[in-house]
mmCIF file of C-alpha atoms and ligand atoms in Angstrom:
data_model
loop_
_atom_site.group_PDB
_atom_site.id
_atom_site.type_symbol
_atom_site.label_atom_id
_atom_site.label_comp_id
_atom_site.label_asym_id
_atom_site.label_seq_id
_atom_site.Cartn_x
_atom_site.Cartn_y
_atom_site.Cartn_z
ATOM 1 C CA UNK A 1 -70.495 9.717 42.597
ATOM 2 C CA UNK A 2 -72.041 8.431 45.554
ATOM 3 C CA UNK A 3 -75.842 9.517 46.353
ATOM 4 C CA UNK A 4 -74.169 11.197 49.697
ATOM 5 C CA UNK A 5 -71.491 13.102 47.140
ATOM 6 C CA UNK A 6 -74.655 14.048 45.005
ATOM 7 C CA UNK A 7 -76.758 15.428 47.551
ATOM 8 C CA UNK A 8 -74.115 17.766 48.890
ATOM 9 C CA UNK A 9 -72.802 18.835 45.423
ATOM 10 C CA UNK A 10 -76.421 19.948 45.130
ATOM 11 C CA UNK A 11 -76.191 21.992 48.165
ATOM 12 C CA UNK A 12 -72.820 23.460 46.646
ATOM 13 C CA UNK A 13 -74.140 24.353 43.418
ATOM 14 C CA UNK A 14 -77.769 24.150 43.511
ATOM 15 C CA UNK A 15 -77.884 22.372 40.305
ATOM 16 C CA UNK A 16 -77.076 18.820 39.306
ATOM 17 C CA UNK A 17 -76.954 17.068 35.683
ATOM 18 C CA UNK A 18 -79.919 15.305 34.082
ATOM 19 C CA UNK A 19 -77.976 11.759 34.577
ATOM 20 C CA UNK A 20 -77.271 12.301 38.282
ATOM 21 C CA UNK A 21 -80.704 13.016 39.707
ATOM 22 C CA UNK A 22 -81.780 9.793 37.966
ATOM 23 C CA UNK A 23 -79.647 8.057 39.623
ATOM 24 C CA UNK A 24 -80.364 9.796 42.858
ATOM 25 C CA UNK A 25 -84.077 9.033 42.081
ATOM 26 C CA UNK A 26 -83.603 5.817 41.132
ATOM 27 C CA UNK A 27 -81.039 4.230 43.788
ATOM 28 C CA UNK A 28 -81.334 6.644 47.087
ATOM 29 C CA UNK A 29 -82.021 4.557 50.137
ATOM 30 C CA UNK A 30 -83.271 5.286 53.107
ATOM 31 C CA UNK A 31 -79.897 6.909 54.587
ATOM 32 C CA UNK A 32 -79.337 9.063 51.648
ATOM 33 C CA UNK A 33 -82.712 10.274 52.518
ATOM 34 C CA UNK A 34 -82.617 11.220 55.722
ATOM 35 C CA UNK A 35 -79.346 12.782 55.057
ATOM 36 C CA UNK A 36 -81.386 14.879 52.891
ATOM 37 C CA UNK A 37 -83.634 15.313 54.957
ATOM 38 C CA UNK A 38 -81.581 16.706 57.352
ATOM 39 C CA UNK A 39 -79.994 18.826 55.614
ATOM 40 C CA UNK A 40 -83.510 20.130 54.253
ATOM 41 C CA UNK A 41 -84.523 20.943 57.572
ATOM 42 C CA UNK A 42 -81.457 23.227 58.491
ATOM 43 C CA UNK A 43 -81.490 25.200 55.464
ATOM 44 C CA UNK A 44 -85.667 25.972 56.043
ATOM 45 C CA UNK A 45 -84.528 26.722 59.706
ATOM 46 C CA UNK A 46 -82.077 29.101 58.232
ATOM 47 C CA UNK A 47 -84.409 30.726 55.855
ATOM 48 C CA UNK A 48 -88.229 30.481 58.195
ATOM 49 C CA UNK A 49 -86.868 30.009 61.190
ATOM 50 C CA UNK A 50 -89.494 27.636 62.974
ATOM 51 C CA UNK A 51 -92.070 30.016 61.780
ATOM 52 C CA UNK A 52 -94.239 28.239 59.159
ATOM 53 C CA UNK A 53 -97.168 30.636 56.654
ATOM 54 C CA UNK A 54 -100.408 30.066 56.754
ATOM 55 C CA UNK A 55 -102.890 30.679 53.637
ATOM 56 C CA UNK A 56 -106.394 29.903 54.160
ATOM 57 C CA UNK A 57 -107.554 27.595 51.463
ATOM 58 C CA UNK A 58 -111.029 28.355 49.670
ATOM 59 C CA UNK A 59 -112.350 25.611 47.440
ATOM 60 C CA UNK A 60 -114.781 27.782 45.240
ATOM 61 C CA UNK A 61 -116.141 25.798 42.361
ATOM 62 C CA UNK A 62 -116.259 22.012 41.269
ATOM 63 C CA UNK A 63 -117.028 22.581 38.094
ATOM 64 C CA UNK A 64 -114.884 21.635 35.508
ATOM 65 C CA UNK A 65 -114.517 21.773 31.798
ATOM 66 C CA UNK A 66 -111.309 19.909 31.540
ATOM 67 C CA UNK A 67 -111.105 16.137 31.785
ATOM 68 C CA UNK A 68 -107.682 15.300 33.475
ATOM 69 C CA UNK A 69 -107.108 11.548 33.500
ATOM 70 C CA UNK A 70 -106.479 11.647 37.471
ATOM 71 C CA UNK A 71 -108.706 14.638 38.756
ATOM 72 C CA UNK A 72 -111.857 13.715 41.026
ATOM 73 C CA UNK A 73 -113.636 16.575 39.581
ATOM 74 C CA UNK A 74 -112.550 15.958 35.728
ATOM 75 C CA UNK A 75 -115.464 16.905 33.605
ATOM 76 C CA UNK A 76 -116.997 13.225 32.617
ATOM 77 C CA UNK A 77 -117.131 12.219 36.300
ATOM 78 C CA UNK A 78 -120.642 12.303 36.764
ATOM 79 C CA UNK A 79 -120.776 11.328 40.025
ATOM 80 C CA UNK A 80 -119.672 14.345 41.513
ATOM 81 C CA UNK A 81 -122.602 16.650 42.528
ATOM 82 C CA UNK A 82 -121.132 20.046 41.321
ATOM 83 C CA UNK A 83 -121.384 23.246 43.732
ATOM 84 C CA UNK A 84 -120.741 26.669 42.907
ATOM 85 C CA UNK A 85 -119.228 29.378 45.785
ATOM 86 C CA UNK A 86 -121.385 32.869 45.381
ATOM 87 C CA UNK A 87 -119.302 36.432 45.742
ATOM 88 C CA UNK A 88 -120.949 36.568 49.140
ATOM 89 C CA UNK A 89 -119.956 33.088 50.440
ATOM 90 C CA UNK A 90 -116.220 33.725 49.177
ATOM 91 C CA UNK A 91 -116.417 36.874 51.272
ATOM 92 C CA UNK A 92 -117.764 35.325 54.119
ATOM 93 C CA UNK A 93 -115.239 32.547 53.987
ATOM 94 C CA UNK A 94 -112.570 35.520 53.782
ATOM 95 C CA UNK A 95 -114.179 37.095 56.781
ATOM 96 C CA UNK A 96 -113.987 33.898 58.763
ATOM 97 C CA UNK A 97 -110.756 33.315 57.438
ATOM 98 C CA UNK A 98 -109.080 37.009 58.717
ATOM 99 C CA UNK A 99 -110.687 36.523 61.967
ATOM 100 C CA UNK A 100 -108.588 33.196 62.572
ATOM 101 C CA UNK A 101 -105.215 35.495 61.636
ATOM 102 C CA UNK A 102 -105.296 34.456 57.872
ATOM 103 C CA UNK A 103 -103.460 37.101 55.538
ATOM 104 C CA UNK A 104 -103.375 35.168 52.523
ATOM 105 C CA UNK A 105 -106.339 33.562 51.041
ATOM 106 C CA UNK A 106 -105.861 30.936 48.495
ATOM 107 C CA UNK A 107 -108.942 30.654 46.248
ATOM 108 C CA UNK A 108 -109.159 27.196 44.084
ATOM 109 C CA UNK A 109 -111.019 25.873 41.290
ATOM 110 C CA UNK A 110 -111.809 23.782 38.568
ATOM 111 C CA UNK A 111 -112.015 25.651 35.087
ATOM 112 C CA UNK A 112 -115.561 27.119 35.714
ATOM 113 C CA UNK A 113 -116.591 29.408 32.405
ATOM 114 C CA UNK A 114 -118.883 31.317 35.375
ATOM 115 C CA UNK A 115 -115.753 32.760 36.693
ATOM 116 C CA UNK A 116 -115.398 35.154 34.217
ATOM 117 C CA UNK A 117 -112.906 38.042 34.086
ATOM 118 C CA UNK A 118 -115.090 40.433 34.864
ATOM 119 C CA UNK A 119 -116.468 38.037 37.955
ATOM 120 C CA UNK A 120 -113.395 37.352 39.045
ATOM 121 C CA UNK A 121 -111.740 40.886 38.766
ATOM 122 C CA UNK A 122 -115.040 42.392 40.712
ATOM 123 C CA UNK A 123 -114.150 39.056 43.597
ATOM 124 C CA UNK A 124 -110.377 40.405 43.768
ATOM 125 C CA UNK A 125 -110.964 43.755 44.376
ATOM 126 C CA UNK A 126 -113.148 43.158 46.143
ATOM 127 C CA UNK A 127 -111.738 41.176 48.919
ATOM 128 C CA UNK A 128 -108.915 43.638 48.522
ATOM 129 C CA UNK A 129 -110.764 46.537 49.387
ATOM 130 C CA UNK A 130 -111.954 44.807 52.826
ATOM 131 C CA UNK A 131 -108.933 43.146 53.507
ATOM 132 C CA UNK A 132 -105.931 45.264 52.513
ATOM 133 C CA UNK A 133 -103.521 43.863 54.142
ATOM 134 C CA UNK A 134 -103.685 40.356 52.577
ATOM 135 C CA UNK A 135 -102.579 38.796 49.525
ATOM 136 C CA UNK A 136 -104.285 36.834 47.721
ATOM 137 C CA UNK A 137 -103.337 33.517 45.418
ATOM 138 C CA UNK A 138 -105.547 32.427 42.700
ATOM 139 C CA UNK A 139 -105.385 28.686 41.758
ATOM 140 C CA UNK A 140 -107.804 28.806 38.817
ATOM 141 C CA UNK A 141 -106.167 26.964 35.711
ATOM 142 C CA UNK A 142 -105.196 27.755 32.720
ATOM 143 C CA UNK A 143 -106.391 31.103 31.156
ATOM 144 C CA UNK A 144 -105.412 33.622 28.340
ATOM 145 C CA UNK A 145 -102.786 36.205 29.051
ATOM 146 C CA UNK A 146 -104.808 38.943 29.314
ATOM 147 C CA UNK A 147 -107.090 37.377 32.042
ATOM 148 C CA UNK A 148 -103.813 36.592 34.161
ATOM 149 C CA UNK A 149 -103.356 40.546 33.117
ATOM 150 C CA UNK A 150 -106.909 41.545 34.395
ATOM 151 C CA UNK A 151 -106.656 39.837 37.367
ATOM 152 C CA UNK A 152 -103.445 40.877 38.419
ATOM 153 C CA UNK A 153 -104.469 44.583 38.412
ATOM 154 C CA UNK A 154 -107.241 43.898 39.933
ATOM 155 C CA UNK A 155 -105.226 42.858 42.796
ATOM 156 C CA UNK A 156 -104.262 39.103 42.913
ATOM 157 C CA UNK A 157 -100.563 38.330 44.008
ATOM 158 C CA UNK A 158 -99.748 35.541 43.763
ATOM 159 C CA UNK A 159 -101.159 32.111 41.099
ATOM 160 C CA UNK A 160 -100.696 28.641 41.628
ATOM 161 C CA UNK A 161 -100.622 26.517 38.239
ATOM 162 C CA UNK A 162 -98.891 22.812 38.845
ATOM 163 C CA UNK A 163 -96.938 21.959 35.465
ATOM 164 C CA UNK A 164 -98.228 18.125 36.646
ATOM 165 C CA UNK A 165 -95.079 16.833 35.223
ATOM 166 C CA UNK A 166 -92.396 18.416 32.801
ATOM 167 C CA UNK A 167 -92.212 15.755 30.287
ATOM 168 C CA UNK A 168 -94.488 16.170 26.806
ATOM 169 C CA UNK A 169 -95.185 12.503 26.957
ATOM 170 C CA UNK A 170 -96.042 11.801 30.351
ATOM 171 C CA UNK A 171 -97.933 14.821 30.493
ATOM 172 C CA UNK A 172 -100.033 13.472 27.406
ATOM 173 C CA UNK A 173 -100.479 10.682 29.471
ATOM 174 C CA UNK A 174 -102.216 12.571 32.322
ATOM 175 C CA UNK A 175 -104.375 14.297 30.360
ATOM 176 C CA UNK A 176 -107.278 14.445 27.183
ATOM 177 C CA UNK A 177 -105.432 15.678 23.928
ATOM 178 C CA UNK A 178 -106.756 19.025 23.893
ATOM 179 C CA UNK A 179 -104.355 20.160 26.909
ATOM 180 C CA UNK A 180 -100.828 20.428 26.217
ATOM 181 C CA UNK A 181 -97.650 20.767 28.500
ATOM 182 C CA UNK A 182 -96.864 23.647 25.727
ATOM 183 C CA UNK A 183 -99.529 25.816 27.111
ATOM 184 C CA UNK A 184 -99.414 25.211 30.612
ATOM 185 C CA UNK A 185 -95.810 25.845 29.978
ATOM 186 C CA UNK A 186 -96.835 29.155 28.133
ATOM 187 C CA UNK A 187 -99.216 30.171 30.731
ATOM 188 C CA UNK A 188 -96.709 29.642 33.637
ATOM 189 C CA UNK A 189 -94.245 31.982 31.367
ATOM 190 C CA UNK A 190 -96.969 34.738 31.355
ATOM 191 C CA UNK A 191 -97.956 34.426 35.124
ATOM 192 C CA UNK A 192 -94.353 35.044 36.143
ATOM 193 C CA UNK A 193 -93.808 38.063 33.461
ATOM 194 C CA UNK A 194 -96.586 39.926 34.489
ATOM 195 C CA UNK A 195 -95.659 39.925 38.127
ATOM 196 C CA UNK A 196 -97.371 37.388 39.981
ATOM 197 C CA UNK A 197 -95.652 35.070 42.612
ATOM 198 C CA UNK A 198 -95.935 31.935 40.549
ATOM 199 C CA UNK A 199 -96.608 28.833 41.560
ATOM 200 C CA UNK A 200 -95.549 25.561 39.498
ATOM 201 C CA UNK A 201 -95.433 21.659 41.281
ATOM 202 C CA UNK A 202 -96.006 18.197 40.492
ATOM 203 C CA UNK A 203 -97.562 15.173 41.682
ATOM 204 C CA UNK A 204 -94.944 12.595 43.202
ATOM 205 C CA UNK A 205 -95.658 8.801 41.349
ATOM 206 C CA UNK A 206 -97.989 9.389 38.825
ATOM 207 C CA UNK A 207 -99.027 6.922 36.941
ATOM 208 C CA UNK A 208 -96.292 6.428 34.127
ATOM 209 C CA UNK A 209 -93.591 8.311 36.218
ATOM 210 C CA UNK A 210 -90.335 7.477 35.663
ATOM 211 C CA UNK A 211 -87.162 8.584 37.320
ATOM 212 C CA UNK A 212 -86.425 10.269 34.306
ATOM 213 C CA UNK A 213 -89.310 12.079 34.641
ATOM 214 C CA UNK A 214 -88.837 13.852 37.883
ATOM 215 C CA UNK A 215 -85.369 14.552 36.625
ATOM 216 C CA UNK A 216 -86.834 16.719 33.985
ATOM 217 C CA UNK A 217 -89.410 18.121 36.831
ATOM 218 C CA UNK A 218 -86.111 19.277 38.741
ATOM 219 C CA UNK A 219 -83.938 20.658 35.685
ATOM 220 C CA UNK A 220 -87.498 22.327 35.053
ATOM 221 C CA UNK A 221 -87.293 23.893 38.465
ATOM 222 C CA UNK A 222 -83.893 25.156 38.290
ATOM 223 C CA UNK A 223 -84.617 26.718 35.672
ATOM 224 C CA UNK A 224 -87.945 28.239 35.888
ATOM 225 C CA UNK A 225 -87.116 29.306 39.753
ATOM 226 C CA UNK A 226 -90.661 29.428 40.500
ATOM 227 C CA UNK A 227 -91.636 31.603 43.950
ATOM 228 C CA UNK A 228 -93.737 28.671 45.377
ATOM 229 C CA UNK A 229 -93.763 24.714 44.497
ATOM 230 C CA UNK A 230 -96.806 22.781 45.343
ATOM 231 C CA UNK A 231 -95.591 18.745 45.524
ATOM 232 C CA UNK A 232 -98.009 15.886 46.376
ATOM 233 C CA UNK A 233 -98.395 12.562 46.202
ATOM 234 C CA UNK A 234 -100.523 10.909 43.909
ATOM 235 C CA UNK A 235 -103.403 9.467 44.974
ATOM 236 C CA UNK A 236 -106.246 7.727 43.370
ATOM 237 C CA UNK A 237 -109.427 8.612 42.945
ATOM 238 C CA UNK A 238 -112.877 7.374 42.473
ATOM 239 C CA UNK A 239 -114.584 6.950 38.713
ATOM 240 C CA UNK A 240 -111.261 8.269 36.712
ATOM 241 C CA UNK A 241 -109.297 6.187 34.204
ATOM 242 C CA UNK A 242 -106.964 6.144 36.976
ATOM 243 C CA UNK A 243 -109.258 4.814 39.980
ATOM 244 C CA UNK A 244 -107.737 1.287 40.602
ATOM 245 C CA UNK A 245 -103.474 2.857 39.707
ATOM 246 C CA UNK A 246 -101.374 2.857 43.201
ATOM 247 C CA UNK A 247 -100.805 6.320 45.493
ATOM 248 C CA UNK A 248 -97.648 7.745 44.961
ATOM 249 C CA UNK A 249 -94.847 6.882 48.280
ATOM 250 C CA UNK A 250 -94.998 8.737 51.674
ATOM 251 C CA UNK A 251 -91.051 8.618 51.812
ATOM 252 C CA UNK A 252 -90.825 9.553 47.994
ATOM 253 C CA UNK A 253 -92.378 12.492 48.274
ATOM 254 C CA UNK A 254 -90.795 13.574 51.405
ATOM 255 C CA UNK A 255 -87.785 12.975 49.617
ATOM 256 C CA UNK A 256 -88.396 15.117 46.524
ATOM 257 C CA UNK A 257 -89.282 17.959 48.651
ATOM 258 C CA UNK A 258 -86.156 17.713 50.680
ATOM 259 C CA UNK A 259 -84.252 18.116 47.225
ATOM 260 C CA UNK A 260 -86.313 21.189 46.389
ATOM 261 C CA UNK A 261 -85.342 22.900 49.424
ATOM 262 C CA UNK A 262 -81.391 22.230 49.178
ATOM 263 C CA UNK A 263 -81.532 23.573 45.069
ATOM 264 C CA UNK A 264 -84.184 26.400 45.963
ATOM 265 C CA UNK A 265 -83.377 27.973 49.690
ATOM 266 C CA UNK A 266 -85.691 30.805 50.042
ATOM 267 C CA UNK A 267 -88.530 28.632 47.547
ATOM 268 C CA UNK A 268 -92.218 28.749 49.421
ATOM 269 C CA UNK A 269 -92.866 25.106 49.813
ATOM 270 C CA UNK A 270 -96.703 23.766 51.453
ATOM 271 C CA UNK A 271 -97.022 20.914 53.196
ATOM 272 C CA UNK A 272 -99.825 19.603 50.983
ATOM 273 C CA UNK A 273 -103.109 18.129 51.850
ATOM 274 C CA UNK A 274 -102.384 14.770 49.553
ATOM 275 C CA UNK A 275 -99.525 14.558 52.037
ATOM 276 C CA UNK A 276 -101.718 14.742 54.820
ATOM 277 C CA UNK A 277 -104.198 12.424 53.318
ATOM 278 C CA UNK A 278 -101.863 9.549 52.118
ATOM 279 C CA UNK A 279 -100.389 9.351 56.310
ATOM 280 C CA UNK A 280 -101.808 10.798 59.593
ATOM 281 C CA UNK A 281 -98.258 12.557 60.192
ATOM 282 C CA UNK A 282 -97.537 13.586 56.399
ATOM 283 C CA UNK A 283 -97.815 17.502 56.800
ATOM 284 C CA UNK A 284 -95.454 16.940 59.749
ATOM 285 C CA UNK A 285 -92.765 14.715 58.211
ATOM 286 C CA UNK A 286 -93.184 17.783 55.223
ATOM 287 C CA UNK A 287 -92.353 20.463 57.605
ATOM 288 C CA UNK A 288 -89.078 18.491 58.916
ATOM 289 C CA UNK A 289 -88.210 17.540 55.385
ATOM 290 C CA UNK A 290 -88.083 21.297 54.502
ATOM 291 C CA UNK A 291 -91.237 22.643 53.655
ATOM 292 C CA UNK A 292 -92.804 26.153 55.367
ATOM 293 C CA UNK A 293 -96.051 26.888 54.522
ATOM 294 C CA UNK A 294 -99.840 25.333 55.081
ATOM 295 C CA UNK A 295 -103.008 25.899 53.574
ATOM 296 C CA UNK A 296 -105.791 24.674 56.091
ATOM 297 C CA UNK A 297 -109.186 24.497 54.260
ATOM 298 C CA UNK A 298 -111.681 27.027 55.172
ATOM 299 C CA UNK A 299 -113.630 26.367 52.833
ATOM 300 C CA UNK A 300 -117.878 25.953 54.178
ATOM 301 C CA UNK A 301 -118.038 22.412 55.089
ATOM 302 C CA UNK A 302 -120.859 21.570 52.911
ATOM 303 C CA UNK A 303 -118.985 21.885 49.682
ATOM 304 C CA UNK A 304 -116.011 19.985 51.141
ATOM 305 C CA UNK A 305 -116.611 16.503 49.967
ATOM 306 C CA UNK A 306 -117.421 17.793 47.099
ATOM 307 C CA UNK A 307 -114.370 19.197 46.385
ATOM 308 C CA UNK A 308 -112.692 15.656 45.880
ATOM 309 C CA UNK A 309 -110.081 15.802 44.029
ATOM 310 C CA UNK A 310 -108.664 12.098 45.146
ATOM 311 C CA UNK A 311 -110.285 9.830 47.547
ATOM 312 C CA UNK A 312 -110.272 10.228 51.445
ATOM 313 C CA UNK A 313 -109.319 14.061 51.729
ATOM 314 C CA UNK A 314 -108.636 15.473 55.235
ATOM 315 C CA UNK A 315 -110.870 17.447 56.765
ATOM 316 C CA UNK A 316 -114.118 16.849 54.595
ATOM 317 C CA UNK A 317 -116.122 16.898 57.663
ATOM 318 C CA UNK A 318 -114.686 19.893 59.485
ATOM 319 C CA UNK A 319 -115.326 23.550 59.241
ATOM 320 C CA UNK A 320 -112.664 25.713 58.914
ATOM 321 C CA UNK A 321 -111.965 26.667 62.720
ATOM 322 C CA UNK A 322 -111.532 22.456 63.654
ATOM 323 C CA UNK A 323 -108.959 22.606 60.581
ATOM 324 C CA UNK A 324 -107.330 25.477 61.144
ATOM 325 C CA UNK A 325 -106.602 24.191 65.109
ATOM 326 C CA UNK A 326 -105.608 20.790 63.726
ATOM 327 C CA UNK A 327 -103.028 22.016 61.958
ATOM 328 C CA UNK A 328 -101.594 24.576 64.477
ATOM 329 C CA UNK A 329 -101.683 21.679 67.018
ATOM 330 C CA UNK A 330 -99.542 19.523 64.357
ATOM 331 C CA UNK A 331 -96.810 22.217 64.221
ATOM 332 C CA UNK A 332 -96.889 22.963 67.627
ATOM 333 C CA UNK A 333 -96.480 19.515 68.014
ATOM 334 C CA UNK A 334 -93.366 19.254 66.404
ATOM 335 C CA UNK A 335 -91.837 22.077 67.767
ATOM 336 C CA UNK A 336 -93.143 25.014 65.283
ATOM 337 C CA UNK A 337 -95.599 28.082 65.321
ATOM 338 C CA UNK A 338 -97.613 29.134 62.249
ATOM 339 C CA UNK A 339 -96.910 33.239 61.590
ATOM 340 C CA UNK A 340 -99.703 35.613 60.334
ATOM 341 C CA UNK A 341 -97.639 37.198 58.265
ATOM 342 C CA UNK A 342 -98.482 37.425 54.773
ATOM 343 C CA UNK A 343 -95.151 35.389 54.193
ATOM 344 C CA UNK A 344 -93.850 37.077 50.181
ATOM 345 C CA UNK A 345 -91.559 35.407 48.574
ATOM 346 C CA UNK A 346 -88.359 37.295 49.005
ATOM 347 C CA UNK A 347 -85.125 36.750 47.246
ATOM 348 C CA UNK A 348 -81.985 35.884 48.805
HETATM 349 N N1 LIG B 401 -107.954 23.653 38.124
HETATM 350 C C1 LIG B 401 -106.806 24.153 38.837
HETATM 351 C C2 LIG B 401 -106.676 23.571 40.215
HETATM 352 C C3 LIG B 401 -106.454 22.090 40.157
HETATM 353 S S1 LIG B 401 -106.582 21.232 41.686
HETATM 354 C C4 LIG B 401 -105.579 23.912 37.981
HETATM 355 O O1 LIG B 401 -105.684 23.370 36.905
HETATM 356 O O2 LIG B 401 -104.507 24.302 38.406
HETATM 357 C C5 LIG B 401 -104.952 21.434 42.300
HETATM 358 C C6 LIG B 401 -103.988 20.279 42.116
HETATM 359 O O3 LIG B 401 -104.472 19.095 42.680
HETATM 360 C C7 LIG B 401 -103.685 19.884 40.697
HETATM 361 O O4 LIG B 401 -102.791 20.761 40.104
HETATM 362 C C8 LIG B 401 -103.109 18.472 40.860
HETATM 363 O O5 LIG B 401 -101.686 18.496 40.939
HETATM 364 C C9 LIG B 401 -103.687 18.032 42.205
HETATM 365 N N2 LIG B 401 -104.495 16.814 42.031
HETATM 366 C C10 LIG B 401 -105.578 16.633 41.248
HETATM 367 N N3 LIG B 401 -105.969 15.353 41.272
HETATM 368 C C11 LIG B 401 -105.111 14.701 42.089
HETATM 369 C C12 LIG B 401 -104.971 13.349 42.499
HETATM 370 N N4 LIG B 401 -105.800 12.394 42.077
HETATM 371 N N5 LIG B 401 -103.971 13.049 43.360
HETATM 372 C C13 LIG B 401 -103.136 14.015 43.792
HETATM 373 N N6 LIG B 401 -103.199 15.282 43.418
HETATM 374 C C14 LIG B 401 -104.178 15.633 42.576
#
């Protein structure tokens, strides 16, 4: 079948065979693309309208006890100076962030052991009990079922946890030996049993990524149906084993999102902040390519470089209202208008 025949018998059945998204990954051009593209585009506009979520991003902690190959803040990186966000500062950022119409906060971390259950459960409720009516997304690793339980009744809707990639080897690649695809797997299992809007993704050319690979990261997808899909670009970054490897492709990426928005309509899709680092336009050409949601950082600006999770993030020297009004002027730009509403996923 032709890449054109492929792309629309996706859009027919939402599903396609292992053998034929290699070959769309591996021989799409530039037309098949935008055709995608396209396509991408009308179905968001069907689903969103031109109305596009916003979720306030809060960086709270640097500090890491895992040592992922490509991560800026991996444990052995020792040039990172490490920061630490107190109850009050995450509350303040809230505050900050509800003012500027945010009604979901996104709060993000490396595995810090300070964030205990108790910690975190006491942060959750409360920023629940001042802010009601948002919903909050925890982005916080990997952690034991009964923590995801904890924090879940303590109010937290929604959790972010990339798989990275959905192959066992490349995923051994990616990381020390004592993580496994097995448990992120398992973890991502008990996130979506217990009730959370879950959150899975991967970064788009890896180092090692083949076109097999994101095969297996689709199949993965249509099967796990995940509520929300956070896709990137990879992009190097400074003292890992991965510092001098090349960022993943602008059009690449673009064009794996479009394909996650014709196999998963009604799928919550950001227009990451890789994306916006790796080109000037990225979140923009995200939006068009299907995507409806961003997370502006509104985080204190002091912590931001320090939150560097690749080199040259957006926004490091901003505070969160110059970020928040950059991106509102991007969608504005291209014709749409960021909604306060807490933006659920909802099922078709
Ligand atoms: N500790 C949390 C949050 C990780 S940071 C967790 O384990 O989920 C959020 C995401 O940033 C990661 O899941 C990864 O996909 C992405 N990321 C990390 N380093 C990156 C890099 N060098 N380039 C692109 N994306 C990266």
């Amino acid at each position: 079948m032709k890449n054109k025949e492929l792309i629309l018998k996706l859009d027919k059945e939402k599903s396609l065979e292992k053998p034929e998204w290699i070959t769309l990954f591996e021989t799409a051009d530039d037309e098949d693309r935008e055709m995608a593209r396209h396509l991408a585009q009308k179905i968001a506009k069907e689903q969103f309208g031109n109305r596009i979520y916003m979720r306030g991003l809060i960086e709270i902690s640097n500090i890491c006890k895992n040592d992922c190959l490509y991560c800026g803040i991996r444990k052995s990186n020792c040039n990172v100076s490490r920061y630490r966000m107190t109850k009050t500062q995450i509350f303040e950022c809230c505050e900050i962030g509800y003012k500027s119409g945010f009604r979901t906060f996104v709060l993000q971390g490396g595995e810090d052991g300070h964030f205990t259950d108790d910690i975190l459960t006491e942060i959750v409720s409360g920023i629940k009990e001042k802010f009601p009516d948002c919903a909050i997304t925890l982005s916080l690793g990997e952690r034991s079922r009964e923590s995801y339980e904890k924090l879940f009744k303590a109010g937290a809707d929604r959790y972010l946890l990339r798989h990275e990639t959905a192959t066992r080897e490349h995923y051994d690649k990616l990381h020390p030996e004592n993580l496994s695809l097995e448990n992120r797997m398992e973890c991502l299992k008990n996130l979506k049993e217990i009730g959370f809007q879950t959150g899975c993704g991967m970064m788009i050319g890896s180092p090692y990524q083949t076109a097999e690979n994101l095969a297996n990261d689709m199949l993965f997808l249509e099967e796990f149906k995940p509520h929300m899909i956070g896709i990137g670009p990879f992009l190097p970054a400074e003292n890992t084993p991965f510092e001098k490897e090349k960022a993943g492709s602008l059009e690449e990426t673009l064009f794996v999102l479009s394909l996650v928005r014709i196999m998963l309509p009604n799928v919550l899709l950001p227009a990451t902040t890789a994306l916006g680092t790796l080109s000037k336009d990225g979140r923009q050409r995200a939006i068009l390519s299907g995507a409806n949601v961003m997370m502006p950082n509104i985080s204190p600006t002091e912590n931001r470089k320090n939150y560097a999770l690749y080199n040259d993030k957006i926004g490091t020297g901003e505070d969160a209202e110059k970020s928040v009004e950059n991106v509102v002027n991007s969608l504005k730009e291209i014709g749409y208008e960021p909604t306060v509403a807490r933006g659920d996923y909802k099922e078709n």
